[in-house]
Amino acid sequence: IKNYYEKPVVVIAVDNSQSIPLVTDSTVLNNTIQQITGLNTTLNNNDYEVAIHTLDENKDIPSLDALKFSSTNTNLSNFLNNIAVTYENKNLAGVVLLSDGIYNQGISPEYAAYNMPVYTIGIGDTLPQNEINL
């Protein structure tokens, strides 16, 4: 009999769309990224495997410092579905999703069922922006 121990995986999913820096104060954004980096370190030190993914074709990035917030499309449902498929046969403990909640493609992730816990961190202001300043 052989036993294999598989570390639980936590996916840090970052919405790196252009809307994030537009609706979020830069100080708040930088503080949030530092806190997520701290979470990454804490999880790695406590026997978890951590993967950081962005919306851009669900790419895995080495660190949160590499974020550019340049994606033109936001399809959160496709993003979360890809994570579910990628980690289907793994010990997926959950997904930490950092997003402003604004999506412009796909269905609302609010109405989709996922077989994994999704912990959301809301950032920014989701109120519609005025096109003309008076």
Coordinates of C-alpha atoms in Angstrom, one line a residue:
I1 CA 0.0 0.0 0.0
K2 CA 1.3 3.4 -1.0
N3 CA -0.1 6.6 0.4
Y4 CA 0.3 9.9 -1.4
Y5 CA -0.1 13.2 0.4
E6 CA -1.4 15.9 -1.8
K7 CA -1.3 19.4 -0.5
P8 CA -4.6 21.4 -0.6
V9 CA -4.5 23.9 -3.4
V10 CA -5.7 27.5 -3.0
V11 CA -6.1 29.5 -6.2
I12 CA -5.8 33.2 -5.9
A13 CA -7.8 34.5 -8.9
V14 CA -7.2 38.1 -9.8
D15 CA -9.4 40.2 -12.1
N16 CA -6.7 42.1 -13.9
S17 CA -9.1 44.1 -16.1
Q18 CA -8.6 47.7 -16.9
S19 CA -11.7 48.6 -14.8
I20 CA -9.8 47.8 -11.5
P21 CA -7.4 50.8 -11.4
L22 CA -10.2 53.0 -12.9
V23 CA -12.6 52.4 -10.0
T24 CA -10.1 51.8 -7.2
D25 CA -7.8 54.3 -5.4
S26 CA -4.2 53.4 -6.0
T27 CA -3.4 53.3 -2.3
V28 CA -6.2 50.9 -1.6
L29 CA -5.2 48.8 -4.6
N30 CA -1.6 48.6 -3.5
N31 CA -2.6 47.8 0.1
T32 CA -4.9 45.0 -1.1
I33 CA -2.2 43.5 -3.2
Q34 CA 0.2 43.6 -0.3
Q35 CA -2.4 41.8 1.9
I36 CA -3.0 39.2 -0.8
T37 CA 0.8 38.7 -1.0
G38 CA 0.8 38.2 2.8
L39 CA -2.0 35.6 2.4
N40 CA 0.0 33.8 -0.2
T41 CA 3.0 33.6 2.1
T42 CA 0.9 32.5 5.1
L43 CA -0.7 29.7 3.0
N44 CA 2.6 28.5 1.6
N45 CA 4.0 28.4 5.2
N46 CA 1.0 26.3 6.4
D47 CA 1.4 23.5 3.9
Y48 CA -0.9 24.7 1.1
E49 CA 0.0 25.0 -2.5
V50 CA -0.9 28.4 -3.9
A51 CA -1.5 29.2 -7.6
I52 CA -2.1 32.8 -8.8
H53 CA -4.2 33.1 -11.9
T54 CA -5.4 36.2 -13.9
L55 CA -8.2 36.7 -16.3
D56 CA -5.9 36.7 -19.3
E57 CA -6.6 33.3 -20.7
N58 CA -6.4 32.0 -17.1
K59 CA -2.7 32.5 -17.0
D60 CA -0.7 31.5 -13.9
I61 CA 1.6 34.3 -12.8
P62 CA 4.7 34.0 -10.5
S63 CA 3.7 36.9 -8.2
L64 CA 1.2 39.6 -7.7
D65 CA 3.8 42.2 -8.4
A66 CA 3.6 41.2 -12.1
L67 CA 0.0 42.4 -12.4
K68 CA -0.6 45.0 -15.1
F69 CA -4.4 45.4 -15.0
S70 CA -4.6 45.5 -18.8
S71 CA -7.2 43.0 -19.8
T72 CA -10.0 44.5 -21.9
N73 CA -12.6 41.8 -21.3
T74 CA -14.0 40.4 -18.1
N75 CA -15.7 37.0 -18.2
L76 CA -15.8 35.9 -14.6
S77 CA -18.0 32.8 -15.2
N78 CA -15.6 31.5 -17.9
F79 CA -12.6 32.3 -15.6
L80 CA -14.1 30.4 -12.7
N81 CA -15.2 27.5 -14.9
N82 CA -11.6 27.2 -16.3
I83 CA -10.3 27.0 -12.7
A84 CA -12.8 24.3 -11.8
V85 CA -11.8 22.2 -14.9
T86 CA -8.1 22.8 -14.4
Y87 CA -8.2 21.6 -10.7
E88 CA -10.9 19.0 -11.1
N89 CA -8.9 16.1 -9.9
K90 CA -6.8 18.0 -7.4
N91 CA -7.3 18.8 -3.8
L92 CA -8.8 22.2 -4.4
A93 CA -9.4 23.9 -1.0
G94 CA -10.9 27.0 -2.6
V95 CA -10.6 30.1 -4.8
V96 CA -9.9 33.6 -3.5
L97 CA -11.3 35.9 -6.1
L98 CA -10.2 39.6 -6.1
S99 CA -12.5 41.6 -8.4
D100 CA -14.6 44.7 -8.8
G101 CA -17.5 42.5 -9.9
I102 CA -17.9 44.3 -13.2
Y103 CA -18.1 41.8 -16.1
N104 CA -18.7 42.5 -19.7
Q105 CA -18.9 38.9 -21.1
G106 CA -20.5 35.7 -20.0
I107 CA -23.2 35.0 -17.5
S108 CA -23.2 36.5 -14.1
P109 CA -21.1 34.3 -11.8
E110 CA -23.7 35.0 -9.1
Y111 CA -26.1 32.6 -10.8
A112 CA -23.6 29.8 -11.6
A113 CA -23.0 26.8 -9.4
Y114 CA -19.4 25.9 -8.6
N115 CA -18.1 22.7 -6.9
M116 CA -15.5 24.7 -5.0
P117 CA -15.7 27.4 -2.4
V118 CA -15.2 30.9 -3.8
Y119 CA -14.1 33.6 -1.4
T120 CA -14.6 37.0 -2.9
I121 CA -12.7 40.2 -2.1
G122 CA -14.5 43.1 -3.5
I123 CA -12.5 46.1 -4.6
G124 CA -13.3 49.4 -6.2
D125 CA -16.6 51.1 -6.9
T126 CA -19.2 49.3 -9.0
L127 CA -21.4 52.4 -9.5
P128 CA -21.6 53.5 -13.1
Q129 CA -19.2 56.3 -13.9
N130 CA -20.4 59.5 -15.5
E131 CA -19.1 60.1 -19.0
I132 CA -19.3 63.9 -18.6
N133 CA -18.2 65.9 -15.6
L134 CA -20.3 69.0 -14.9

